[in-house]
């Protein structure tokens, strides 16, 4: 069974600092990895999807890397803003079922 | 365009009652998914619908849970004889084609509380 772990569970940084969120998974036979953002009381918003053949994806201030062989992904958020405060979830899939980590709750202090 | 919508947003029920949760996917999306997010278990897959194919029900936790998708669009998740451990946020997602390379778009969820 796929196990997805996210470290740290919570993170608090001052505005402007870069964020580094880690995700590891036990079964490297995945097709893709997605990073999501979840705001309190809201659903999930997809941030980035990395196909298994890709090494990274970028969108604005967000960059996600994938090392399938070692079972790791890292989400970088540059120049953090208070609006980046949320819970970030990574999810992997080898078919249509997503296996999620428990998330990293980020607080960006103004 | 409109995203995935779910209703109700909150549902409080008594133990032993039946509940129905509704999901309206993004128009034109052929695949629909249900997930459950609970404090002890995190986010877990429940069921997957793709077009006219038989649904993948492998994630449903017990036979008290069932789901249907009418006309390839709206889906209803039904929980019979609710138990306190059913309390969770139920999330619905849809994607354009389904399969392993498609981005899933999530609705806001239904928070179910079983007293």
PDB file of C-alpha atoms in Angstrom, chain B residues 8 10-14 19 111-115:
ATOM      1  CA  UNK B   8     -25.331  20.463   1.413  1.00  0.00           C
ATOM      2  CA  UNK B  10     -22.961  20.984   6.204  1.00  0.00           C
ATOM      3  CA  UNK B  11     -25.106  18.113   7.432  1.00  0.00           C
ATOM      4  CA  UNK B  12     -25.811  17.158  11.014  1.00  0.00           C
ATOM      5  CA  UNK B  13     -27.654  13.912  11.566  1.00  0.00           C
ATOM      6  CA  UNK B  14     -28.450  11.460  14.302  1.00  0.00           C
ATOM      7  CA  UNK B  19     -27.999  10.745   4.501  1.00  0.00           C
ATOM      8  CA  UNK B 111     -19.062  18.327   6.329  1.00  0.00           C
ATOM      9  CA  UNK B 112     -21.046  15.477   7.886  1.00  0.00           C
ATOM     10  CA  UNK B 113     -21.495  15.307  11.645  1.00  0.00           C
ATOM     11  CA  UNK B 114     -23.162  12.244  13.149  1.00  0.00           C
ATOM     12  CA  UNK B 115     -24.367  12.786  16.706  1.00  0.00           C
TER      13      UNK B 115
END
